[in-house]
Amino acid sequence: MAPEWLLHEGRPIAHTIVLSHPEQRERLRAACPEAAPTAVLAGDPCYDRLLAARADRARFRRALGVGEGQRLVLLNSTWNPDSLFGDSGDDVLPALLPRLVAELPADEYRVVAVLHPNIWYAHGPGQIRAWCRAAEAAGLTLADPLDGWQQALVAADCVLGDFGSVTFYAAALGTPVLLGAFPADRLDPASPVAQLGRAAPALRPAAALLPQLTEAIEGHDPGRHAAITGQLTSAPGESAALLRELSYRLIGLPEPDQRPALLDPLPLPAFQPPVRTAPLTVLTRLLGADPGEPPEIEVARFAGPAPERGWTVHDVHVSVDEECADPSRLALAAVIVRRGSDDDPRLGPGSAWTAEAAARHPGAALTVFVSGPDRCTARTRDGRLLRVMAVPAPDGSPDLCDPAVYASALHAWLSRGKSIDELASGITVRTGAARHRVAVTDLPRPRAPLP
């Protein structure tokens, strides 16, 4: 709102300055009184679309592969040297990215990053992806800078951000926020954004991340920042009508009769589950079984050294995707995974790929072909071929836990000297607080070709 942005030779550049709340008009009058007469209150269309999309939150979460019991952490950075992705000297995000995907249990947390478009345009997509490549291999998803970030924001359980608008939108939606960067001295202290910076908890970069995220989510009151974020707009849900009326008034035409002013709803994104090609350290333990129930196995996977979990670990192994950037890691894997379609002639069916992979990597205990969001084909070292598939929810929707987790649970079972024949009733796989009922069935071996 500074005069150098709004005036030319002492006169307003714009015919009309659209604001969303009276407090902005008051700050405009104080900062640049010459431009104050041009101000019009017309709401916030971006926020109105977010509000309308809350009914689709569950669908947005499924589109990002967020299943039962999982939490979605959204990283957000605006464009500025003092932002979370800035280069002011703190380098918070470069140090934070590998730690987030390494410290958080892979199957309990989903991490998506929303970077301001100017970051992408200033550095170029190739440079951004180069900086984030290791984190992407460990499961990070970079949201499209123009389309898709709104859906991810609606789906988020926590936003780790800075002084950008996305963080403020998150707080307005009642989502917990943690501030990883906040240059209070560079903001108008009377602005709502500065007020949020003084009220919201700050990330402690040197401390463990998981306890901070847990505290932010579980200790959050959705109305905590309502008095501050209430200054986002004075006309929630009304921006389409206000902006259309303004536009037609400026061009001197009457508004269309009997045609409501509407904003385009946020579309349902394509299915984009996390893709982890980095080697995963897998901790497992057998929990036994209640009478009449299948055995239960707990699994925790980490894209880095496994931290203390607070329970006795029965088996530690390494699971490696065949597309791992370092193929030498495959020689150390107990479980080797590939993702594809059974009807892809380059790889499938699962019986073909698992046989090929078993011959190529004789040290692997299991070779696993993931062919769907809830299923995989697994081949044991002795050549037994199995279909491992999660039981769908009562409404028929698929379980969105990574099927490679079920393969690691199966490996844990076999490594304890147990038999596949004992799994007629399946297994229950626990990841954090979530439990996944999984069926394990034999598949016929392909016939040998005729001589």
Short mmCIF file of C-alpha atoms in Angstrom, two decimals:
data_model
loop_
_atom_site.label_atom_id
_atom_site.label_comp_id
_atom_site.label_asym_id
_atom_site.label_seq_id
_atom_site.Cartn_x
_atom_site.Cartn_y
_atom_site.Cartn_z
CA MET A 1 0.00 0.00 0.00
CA ALA A 2 3.01 2.27 -0.27
CA PRO A 3 2.67 5.34 -2.56
CA GLU A 4 5.46 4.14 -4.87
CA TRP A 5 3.27 1.15 -5.79
CA LEU A 6 0.00 3.03 -6.15
CA LEU A 7 0.77 6.52 -7.53
CA HIS A 8 2.27 8.03 -10.66
CA GLU A 9 3.13 11.72 -10.48
CA GLY A 10 0.97 11.95 -7.38
CA ARG A 11 -2.14 10.41 -8.94
CA PRO A 12 -3.54 6.88 -8.51
CA ILE A 13 -2.47 4.47 -11.21
CA ALA A 14 -5.58 2.31 -10.88
CA HIS A 15 -9.15 3.44 -11.41
CA THR A 16 -10.29 1.02 -8.69
CA ILE A 17 -8.39 -0.82 -5.99
CA VAL A 18 -10.30 -3.90 -4.84
CA LEU A 19 -9.95 -4.69 -1.14
CA SER A 20 -11.52 -7.45 0.89
CA HIS A 21 -11.95 -5.90 4.35
CA PRO A 22 -12.48 -2.42 5.85
CA GLU A 23 -9.23 -2.69 7.87
CA GLN A 24 -7.35 -2.66 4.56
CA ARG A 25 -9.10 0.56 3.56
CA GLU A 26 -8.09 2.15 6.85
CA ARG A 27 -4.46 1.16 6.33
CA LEU A 28 -4.66 2.46 2.77
CA ARG A 29 -5.89 5.82 4.04
CA ALA A 30 -2.99 5.98 6.44
CA ALA A 31 -0.32 4.82 3.99
CA CYS A 32 -1.50 6.49 0.78
CA PRO A 33 -4.46 8.85 1.27
CA GLU A 34 -4.36 9.90 -2.40
CA ALA A 35 -5.41 6.38 -3.44
CA ALA A 36 -8.04 5.89 -0.73
CA PRO A 37 -10.99 7.19 -2.85
CA THR A 38 -10.38 4.41 -5.39
CA ALA A 39 -10.90 1.61 -2.82
CA VAL A 40 -13.86 -0.76 -3.20
CA LEU A 41 -14.72 -3.67 -0.92
CA ALA A 42 -15.49 -6.79 -2.98
CA GLY A 43 -14.48 -9.83 -0.94
CA ASP A 44 -11.87 -12.48 -1.71
CA PRO A 45 -12.71 -14.93 -4.54
CA CYS A 46 -9.80 -17.25 -3.72
CA TYR A 47 -10.96 -17.64 -0.13
CA ASP A 48 -14.57 -18.09 -1.26
CA ARG A 49 -13.51 -21.00 -3.50
CA LEU A 50 -11.66 -22.55 -0.57
CA LEU A 51 -14.72 -22.21 1.66
CA ALA A 52 -16.97 -23.82 -0.94
CA ALA A 53 -14.50 -26.68 -1.45
CA ARG A 54 -14.44 -27.81 2.18
CA ALA A 55 -17.25 -30.25 1.41
CA ASP A 56 -14.82 -32.07 -0.92
CA ARG A 57 -12.00 -32.33 1.63
CA ALA A 58 -12.21 -36.11 1.93
CA ARG A 59 -12.04 -36.49 -1.86
CA PHE A 60 -9.06 -34.13 -2.10
CA ARG A 61 -7.29 -36.19 0.54
CA ARG A 62 -7.93 -39.42 -1.35
CA ALA A 63 -6.66 -37.78 -4.54
CA LEU A 64 -3.35 -37.18 -2.74
CA GLY A 65 -3.27 -40.76 -1.48
CA VAL A 66 -4.02 -39.78 2.13
CA GLY A 67 -5.65 -42.74 3.80
CA GLU A 68 -7.18 -43.55 7.15
CA GLY A 69 -5.06 -42.41 10.08
CA GLN A 70 -2.63 -40.42 7.92
CA ARG A 71 -1.83 -36.74 8.35
CA LEU A 72 -1.10 -34.34 5.52
CA VAL A 73 1.57 -31.71 6.19
CA LEU A 74 1.65 -28.82 3.73
CA LEU A 75 4.86 -26.85 3.32
CA ASN A 76 4.27 -23.34 2.03
CA SER A 77 6.67 -20.62 0.98
CA THR A 78 6.02 -17.20 -0.48
CA TRP A 79 8.59 -15.41 -2.70
CA ASN A 80 11.00 -13.28 -0.72
CA PRO A 81 14.56 -13.62 0.63
CA ASP A 82 13.02 -13.89 4.11
CA SER A 83 10.49 -16.57 3.16
CA LEU A 84 10.69 -20.24 4.07
CA PHE A 85 12.33 -20.95 0.70
CA GLY A 86 14.35 -17.73 0.80
CA ASP A 87 18.09 -17.19 0.85
CA SER A 88 18.38 -14.69 3.68
CA GLY A 89 21.02 -16.85 5.37
CA ASP A 90 18.89 -19.13 7.54
CA ASP A 91 18.31 -21.72 4.78
CA VAL A 92 15.41 -23.16 6.75
CA LEU A 93 13.67 -25.13 4.01
CA PRO A 94 16.77 -26.77 2.43
CA ALA A 95 17.62 -28.18 5.85
CA LEU A 96 13.99 -28.94 6.66
CA LEU A 97 13.02 -30.91 3.55
CA PRO A 98 15.26 -33.96 4.05
CA ARG A 99 14.47 -34.01 7.76
CA LEU A 100 10.71 -33.94 7.25
CA VAL A 101 10.67 -36.91 4.92
CA ALA A 102 13.24 -38.77 7.02
CA GLU A 103 11.90 -38.14 10.54
CA LEU A 104 8.19 -38.59 9.83
CA PRO A 105 6.94 -42.18 9.51
CA ALA A 106 6.34 -42.62 5.78
CA ASP A 107 2.95 -44.29 6.15
CA GLU A 108 1.61 -41.98 8.83
CA TYR A 109 2.46 -38.63 7.21
CA ARG A 110 2.06 -37.23 3.71
CA VAL A 111 4.12 -34.15 2.77
CA VAL A 112 3.19 -31.72 -0.02
CA ALA A 113 5.01 -28.48 -0.83
CA VAL A 114 3.32 -25.37 -2.25
CA LEU A 115 5.88 -22.87 -3.56
CA HIS A 116 4.83 -19.44 -4.82
CA PRO A 117 4.76 -19.22 -8.65
CA ASN A 118 7.45 -16.53 -8.58
CA ILE A 119 9.85 -19.05 -7.01
CA TRP A 120 9.27 -21.40 -9.95
CA TYR A 121 9.58 -18.61 -12.52
CA ALA A 122 12.66 -17.03 -10.95
CA HIS A 123 14.70 -20.23 -10.64
CA GLY A 124 13.05 -22.44 -13.26
CA PRO A 125 11.32 -25.82 -12.77
CA GLY A 126 14.54 -27.74 -13.42
CA GLN A 127 16.38 -25.99 -10.59
CA ILE A 128 13.47 -26.33 -8.18
CA ARG A 129 13.23 -30.06 -8.84
CA ALA A 130 16.99 -30.45 -8.56
CA TRP A 131 16.88 -28.85 -5.11
CA CYS A 132 13.95 -31.06 -4.09
CA ARG A 133 14.96 -34.28 -5.86
CA ALA A 134 16.07 -36.20 -2.76
CA ALA A 135 12.94 -35.16 -0.86
CA GLU A 136 10.72 -36.15 -3.79
CA ALA A 137 12.35 -39.59 -3.87
CA ALA A 138 11.44 -39.91 -0.20
CA GLY A 139 7.78 -39.07 -0.81
CA LEU A 140 7.47 -35.28 -1.10
CA THR A 141 5.02 -34.00 -3.73
CA LEU A 142 5.52 -30.56 -5.30
CA ALA A 143 2.10 -29.07 -5.95
CA ASP A 144 1.51 -27.28 -9.22
CA PRO A 145 2.16 -23.57 -8.56
CA LEU A 146 -1.09 -22.51 -10.24
CA ASP A 147 -3.49 -25.46 -10.09
CA GLY A 148 -3.86 -27.94 -7.27
CA TRP A 149 -2.43 -26.04 -4.32
CA GLN A 150 -5.89 -24.95 -3.18
CA GLN A 151 -7.09 -28.56 -3.00
CA ALA A 152 -3.97 -29.55 -1.07
CA LEU A 153 -4.58 -26.69 1.36
CA VAL A 154 -8.18 -27.77 1.97
CA ALA A 155 -6.93 -31.34 2.55
CA ALA A 156 -4.10 -30.40 4.93
CA ASP A 157 -3.91 -31.31 8.63
CA CYS A 158 -1.14 -28.79 9.31
CA VAL A 159 0.58 -26.02 7.35
CA LEU A 160 4.24 -25.26 7.92
CA GLY A 161 4.68 -21.87 6.32
CA ASP A 162 5.69 -18.24 6.53
CA PHE A 163 4.08 -14.83 6.01
CA GLY A 164 2.53 -15.71 2.66
CA SER A 165 -1.17 -15.67 1.89
CA VAL A 166 -1.45 -19.48 1.81
CA THR A 167 -0.48 -19.69 5.48
CA PHE A 168 -3.04 -17.01 6.32
CA TYR A 169 -5.72 -18.85 4.33
CA ALA A 170 -4.86 -21.99 6.29
CA ALA A 171 -5.36 -20.21 9.60
CA ALA A 172 -8.65 -18.77 8.33
CA LEU A 173 -9.84 -22.28 7.46
CA GLY A 174 -9.08 -23.38 11.03
CA THR A 175 -6.05 -25.47 10.04
CA PRO A 176 -3.09 -25.58 12.46
CA VAL A 177 -0.13 -23.48 11.30
CA LEU A 178 3.53 -23.53 12.31
CA LEU A 179 5.72 -20.63 11.20
CA GLY A 180 9.10 -21.66 9.82
CA ALA A 181 10.06 -18.11 8.78
CA PHE A 182 8.53 -14.77 9.72
CA PRO A 183 10.35 -11.40 9.27
CA ALA A 184 8.22 -9.33 11.63
CA ASP A 185 10.37 -6.24 11.10
CA ARG A 186 9.47 -6.14 7.40
CA LEU A 187 5.70 -6.20 7.84
CA ASP A 188 3.18 -3.54 8.79
CA PRO A 189 2.71 -4.36 12.50
CA ALA A 190 -0.97 -3.44 12.25
CA SER A 191 -1.65 -5.88 9.39
CA PRO A 192 -3.51 -9.13 10.06
CA VAL A 193 -0.54 -11.09 8.69
CA ALA A 194 1.77 -9.51 11.28
CA GLN A 195 -0.81 -10.21 13.97
CA LEU A 196 -0.84 -13.88 12.94
CA GLY A 197 2.95 -13.93 13.12
CA ARG A 198 2.79 -12.80 16.74
CA ALA A 199 0.08 -15.31 17.67
CA ALA A 200 0.94 -18.52 15.81
CA PRO A 201 3.53 -20.99 17.14
CA ALA A 202 6.98 -20.90 15.59
CA LEU A 203 8.88 -23.95 14.41
CA ARG A 204 12.00 -24.81 16.39
CA PRO A 205 14.27 -25.94 13.55
CA ALA A 206 16.86 -27.59 15.77
CA ALA A 207 14.31 -29.70 17.66
CA ALA A 208 12.73 -32.97 16.53
CA LEU A 209 9.97 -32.32 14.02
CA LEU A 210 7.48 -35.08 14.82
CA PRO A 211 6.69 -33.90 18.39
CA GLN A 212 6.22 -30.32 17.14
CA LEU A 213 3.81 -31.37 14.42
CA THR A 214 1.93 -33.64 16.82
CA GLU A 215 1.59 -30.81 19.34
CA ALA A 216 0.47 -28.35 16.66
CA ILE A 217 -2.23 -30.70 15.35
CA GLU A 218 -3.51 -32.30 18.53
CA GLY A 219 -3.38 -29.14 20.66
CA HIS A 220 -5.01 -26.90 18.06
CA ASP A 221 -8.26 -24.99 18.54
CA PRO A 222 -9.81 -24.30 15.09
CA GLY A 223 -11.04 -20.93 16.34
CA ARG A 224 -7.68 -19.97 17.79
CA HIS A 225 -6.95 -17.26 15.21
CA ALA A 226 -10.52 -16.34 14.30
CA ALA A 227 -10.27 -12.76 15.57
CA ILE A 228 -7.27 -12.21 13.31
CA THR A 229 -8.37 -14.13 10.24
CA GLY A 230 -11.82 -12.59 10.44
CA GLN A 231 -10.12 -9.57 8.84
CA LEU A 232 -9.47 -11.56 5.67
CA THR A 233 -12.81 -10.62 4.14
CA SER A 234 -15.89 -8.75 5.25
CA ALA A 235 -18.02 -10.55 2.65
CA PRO A 236 -17.31 -14.28 2.79
CA GLY A 237 -19.03 -16.13 -0.02
CA GLU A 238 -20.11 -12.91 -1.76
CA SER A 239 -17.09 -11.97 -3.91
CA ALA A 240 -18.51 -13.28 -7.19
CA ALA A 241 -21.59 -11.06 -6.96
CA LEU A 242 -19.63 -8.04 -5.74
CA LEU A 243 -16.93 -8.31 -8.40
CA ARG A 244 -19.42 -8.82 -11.22
CA GLU A 245 -21.47 -5.82 -10.13
CA LEU A 246 -18.29 -3.73 -9.99
CA SER A 247 -17.11 -4.93 -13.42
CA TYR A 248 -20.39 -4.17 -15.16
CA ARG A 249 -20.59 -0.79 -13.45
CA LEU A 250 -17.10 0.12 -14.67
CA ILE A 251 -17.92 -0.76 -18.28
CA GLY A 252 -21.32 0.90 -18.09
CA LEU A 253 -23.51 -2.11 -18.81
CA PRO A 254 -26.36 -3.68 -16.84
CA GLU A 255 -25.72 -7.01 -15.18
CA PRO A 256 -27.28 -10.11 -16.79
CA ASP A 257 -30.74 -10.87 -15.48
CA GLN A 258 -31.51 -14.18 -13.80
CA ARG A 259 -27.92 -15.40 -14.05
CA PRO A 260 -26.28 -15.82 -10.66
CA ALA A 261 -22.68 -14.74 -10.28
CA LEU A 262 -20.68 -17.90 -9.63
CA LEU A 263 -17.07 -18.90 -9.10
CA ASP A 264 -15.69 -22.02 -10.73
CA PRO A 265 -15.55 -24.80 -8.11
CA LEU A 266 -12.15 -26.33 -7.39
CA PRO A 267 -11.87 -29.42 -9.60
CA LEU A 268 -11.08 -32.86 -8.25
CA PRO A 269 -7.37 -33.47 -8.94
CA ALA A 270 -5.99 -36.59 -10.54
CA PHE A 271 -4.96 -39.40 -8.21
CA GLN A 272 -1.44 -38.55 -7.04
CA PRO A 273 -0.28 -40.84 -4.25
CA PRO A 274 3.24 -40.47 -2.85
CA VAL A 275 5.94 -42.20 -4.87
CA ARG A 276 8.92 -43.26 -2.79
CA THR A 277 11.92 -44.49 -4.74
CA ALA A 278 14.43 -43.85 -1.93
CA PRO A 279 15.44 -46.89 0.15
CA LEU A 280 13.21 -47.31 3.20
CA THR A 281 14.25 -48.62 6.59
CA VAL A 282 11.41 -50.81 7.84
CA LEU A 283 10.73 -51.65 11.48
CA THR A 284 8.23 -54.41 12.27
CA ARG A 285 6.87 -56.34 15.21
CA LEU A 286 4.39 -59.19 15.55
CA LEU A 287 1.56 -58.40 17.93
CA GLY A 288 -0.13 -61.79 18.01
CA ALA A 289 -3.84 -62.26 17.44
CA ASP A 290 -7.07 -62.28 19.40
CA PRO A 291 -9.17 -65.48 19.21
CA GLY A 292 -10.77 -65.73 15.80
CA GLU A 293 -8.83 -62.75 14.47
CA PRO A 294 -5.90 -62.70 12.01
CA PRO A 295 -2.40 -62.01 13.33
CA GLU A 296 -1.47 -58.34 13.67
CA ILE A 297 1.84 -56.88 12.50
CA GLU A 298 3.01 -53.33 13.12
CA VAL A 299 5.08 -51.64 10.42
CA ALA A 300 6.91 -48.29 10.44
CA ARG A 301 8.94 -47.16 7.42
CA PHE A 302 11.43 -44.31 7.27
CA ALA A 303 13.33 -42.71 4.40
CA GLY A 304 16.40 -42.49 6.58
CA PRO A 305 17.77 -43.93 9.82
CA ALA A 306 14.89 -45.24 11.88
CA PRO A 307 14.31 -43.32 15.12
CA GLU A 308 13.21 -44.91 18.38
CA ARG A 309 9.57 -45.97 18.13
CA GLY A 310 8.88 -46.88 21.73
CA TRP A 311 8.13 -50.53 21.00
CA THR A 312 10.17 -53.70 20.74
CA VAL A 313 11.30 -54.25 17.16
CA HIS A 314 11.25 -57.86 15.97
CA ASP A 315 12.64 -57.28 12.49
CA VAL A 316 14.51 -54.50 10.67
CA HIS A 317 14.88 -54.72 6.92
CA VAL A 318 15.35 -52.50 3.90
CA SER A 319 12.72 -52.06 1.19
CA VAL A 320 13.99 -50.63 -2.11
CA ASP A 321 12.10 -49.56 -5.20
CA GLU A 322 13.61 -50.87 -8.41
CA GLU A 323 13.67 -47.28 -9.70
CA CYS A 324 15.94 -46.19 -6.85
CA ALA A 325 18.52 -43.62 -8.02
CA ASP A 326 21.32 -45.82 -6.63
CA PRO A 327 20.89 -49.34 -8.07
CA SER A 328 23.59 -50.68 -5.74
CA ARG A 329 21.09 -50.39 -2.88
CA LEU A 330 19.04 -53.20 -4.42
CA ALA A 331 21.68 -55.73 -3.35
CA LEU A 332 20.96 -54.83 0.29
CA ALA A 333 17.17 -55.08 0.04
CA ALA A 334 15.08 -57.78 1.65
CA VAL A 335 12.04 -56.46 -0.22
CA ILE A 336 12.32 -55.15 -3.80
CA VAL A 337 9.34 -53.24 -5.18
CA ARG A 338 8.19 -52.15 -8.61
CA ARG A 339 5.04 -50.23 -9.49
CA GLY A 340 3.13 -50.71 -12.69
CA SER A 341 0.12 -52.19 -14.40
CA ASP A 342 -0.48 -55.88 -14.95
CA ASP A 343 -1.37 -55.15 -18.58
CA ASP A 344 1.81 -53.14 -19.25
CA PRO A 345 3.77 -55.36 -21.65
CA ARG A 346 7.05 -53.79 -20.56
CA LEU A 347 6.70 -55.04 -16.98
CA GLY A 348 3.54 -56.97 -16.26
CA PRO A 349 1.95 -59.11 -15.31
CA GLY A 350 3.16 -59.24 -11.73
CA SER A 351 4.06 -62.90 -12.02
CA ALA A 352 6.49 -62.10 -14.85
CA TRP A 353 8.18 -59.14 -13.22
CA THR A 354 8.58 -60.82 -9.83
CA ALA A 355 10.19 -63.86 -11.48
CA GLU A 356 12.57 -61.67 -13.45
CA ALA A 357 13.44 -59.59 -10.39
CA ALA A 358 13.96 -62.67 -8.22
CA ALA A 359 16.44 -64.05 -10.77
CA ARG A 360 18.22 -60.72 -10.99
CA HIS A 361 18.35 -60.17 -7.22
CA PRO A 362 18.72 -63.60 -5.58
CA GLY A 363 19.39 -62.02 -2.17
CA ALA A 364 15.91 -60.54 -1.90
CA ALA A 365 13.43 -62.35 0.33
CA LEU A 366 10.43 -60.91 -1.54
CA THR A 367 9.97 -59.31 -4.94
CA VAL A 368 6.81 -57.23 -5.05
CA PHE A 369 4.84 -55.81 -7.98
CA VAL A 370 2.38 -53.10 -6.90
CA SER A 371 -0.39 -53.01 -9.49
CA GLY A 372 -3.05 -50.93 -7.75
CA PRO A 373 -3.63 -48.60 -4.83
CA ASP A 374 -4.52 -51.52 -2.55
CA ARG A 375 -2.86 -54.62 -4.01
CA CYS A 376 0.39 -56.24 -5.02
CA THR A 377 1.83 -59.53 -6.25
CA ALA A 378 4.61 -60.97 -4.08
CA ARG A 379 7.03 -63.80 -4.86
CA THR A 380 8.90 -65.52 -2.04
CA ARG A 381 12.47 -66.74 -2.32
CA ASP A 382 11.22 -70.31 -2.86
CA GLY A 383 9.03 -69.16 -5.76
CA ARG A 384 5.62 -69.08 -4.11
CA LEU A 385 3.41 -66.48 -5.80
CA LEU A 386 0.92 -64.54 -3.66
CA ARG A 387 -1.74 -61.90 -4.11
CA VAL A 388 -1.65 -59.46 -1.18
CA MET A 389 -4.67 -57.16 -1.12
CA ALA A 390 -6.28 -54.88 1.42
CA VAL A 391 -9.90 -55.51 2.26
CA PRO A 392 -11.96 -52.50 1.10
CA ALA A 393 -13.92 -50.29 3.44
CA PRO A 394 -17.58 -51.13 4.12
CA ASP A 395 -18.59 -48.67 1.38
CA GLY A 396 -16.28 -50.40 -1.09
CA SER A 397 -13.61 -47.70 -1.28
CA PRO A 398 -10.03 -49.01 -1.44
CA ASP A 399 -7.56 -48.79 1.42
CA LEU A 400 -4.96 -46.19 0.38
CA CYS A 401 -2.04 -47.46 2.43
CA ASP A 402 0.96 -48.27 0.19
CA PRO A 403 0.65 -51.99 -0.66
CA ALA A 404 4.43 -52.32 -0.23
CA VAL A 405 3.73 -51.97 3.50
CA TYR A 406 1.75 -55.21 3.37
CA ALA A 407 4.67 -56.92 1.67
CA SER A 408 7.00 -55.78 4.47
CA ALA A 409 4.51 -57.15 7.02
CA LEU A 410 4.52 -60.46 5.14
CA HIS A 411 8.32 -60.49 5.18
CA ALA A 412 8.27 -59.85 8.93
CA TRP A 413 5.93 -62.81 9.38
CA LEU A 414 8.14 -65.16 7.35
CA SER A 415 11.37 -63.93 8.94
CA ARG A 416 10.03 -65.05 12.33
CA GLY A 417 9.74 -68.59 11.03
CA LYS A 418 5.99 -68.40 10.42
CA SER A 419 4.19 -70.09 7.55
CA ILE A 420 2.09 -68.57 4.80
CA ASP A 421 -0.41 -71.37 5.35
CA GLU A 422 -1.16 -69.83 8.75
CA LEU A 423 -2.52 -66.73 7.00
CA ALA A 424 -5.74 -68.23 5.67
CA SER A 425 -7.67 -65.52 7.51
CA GLY A 426 -5.25 -62.84 6.34
CA ILE A 427 -3.27 -60.38 8.45
CA THR A 428 -3.95 -57.04 10.09
CA VAL A 429 -1.25 -54.48 9.34
CA ARG A 430 -0.91 -51.58 11.73
CA THR A 431 0.66 -48.27 10.62
CA GLY A 432 0.51 -45.82 13.48
CA ALA A 433 -3.10 -45.63 14.64
CA ALA A 434 -4.50 -47.17 11.45
CA ARG A 435 -5.25 -50.86 10.95
CA HIS A 436 -5.47 -52.47 7.54
CA ARG A 437 -7.12 -55.86 7.03
CA VAL A 438 -5.17 -57.69 4.32
CA ALA A 439 -5.92 -60.92 2.46
CA VAL A 440 -3.05 -63.17 1.39
CA THR A 441 -3.93 -65.73 -1.28
CA ASP A 442 -1.95 -68.10 -3.47
CA LEU A 443 -1.75 -67.41 -7.18
CA PRO A 444 -1.24 -70.19 -9.71
CA ARG A 445 2.20 -70.28 -11.24
CA PRO A 446 2.26 -69.63 -14.98
CA ARG A 447 2.55 -72.76 -17.08
CA ALA A 448 5.86 -73.49 -18.68
CA PRO A 449 5.89 -72.95 -22.47
CA LEU A 450 5.40 -76.02 -24.65
CA PRO A 451 8.58 -77.44 -26.11
#
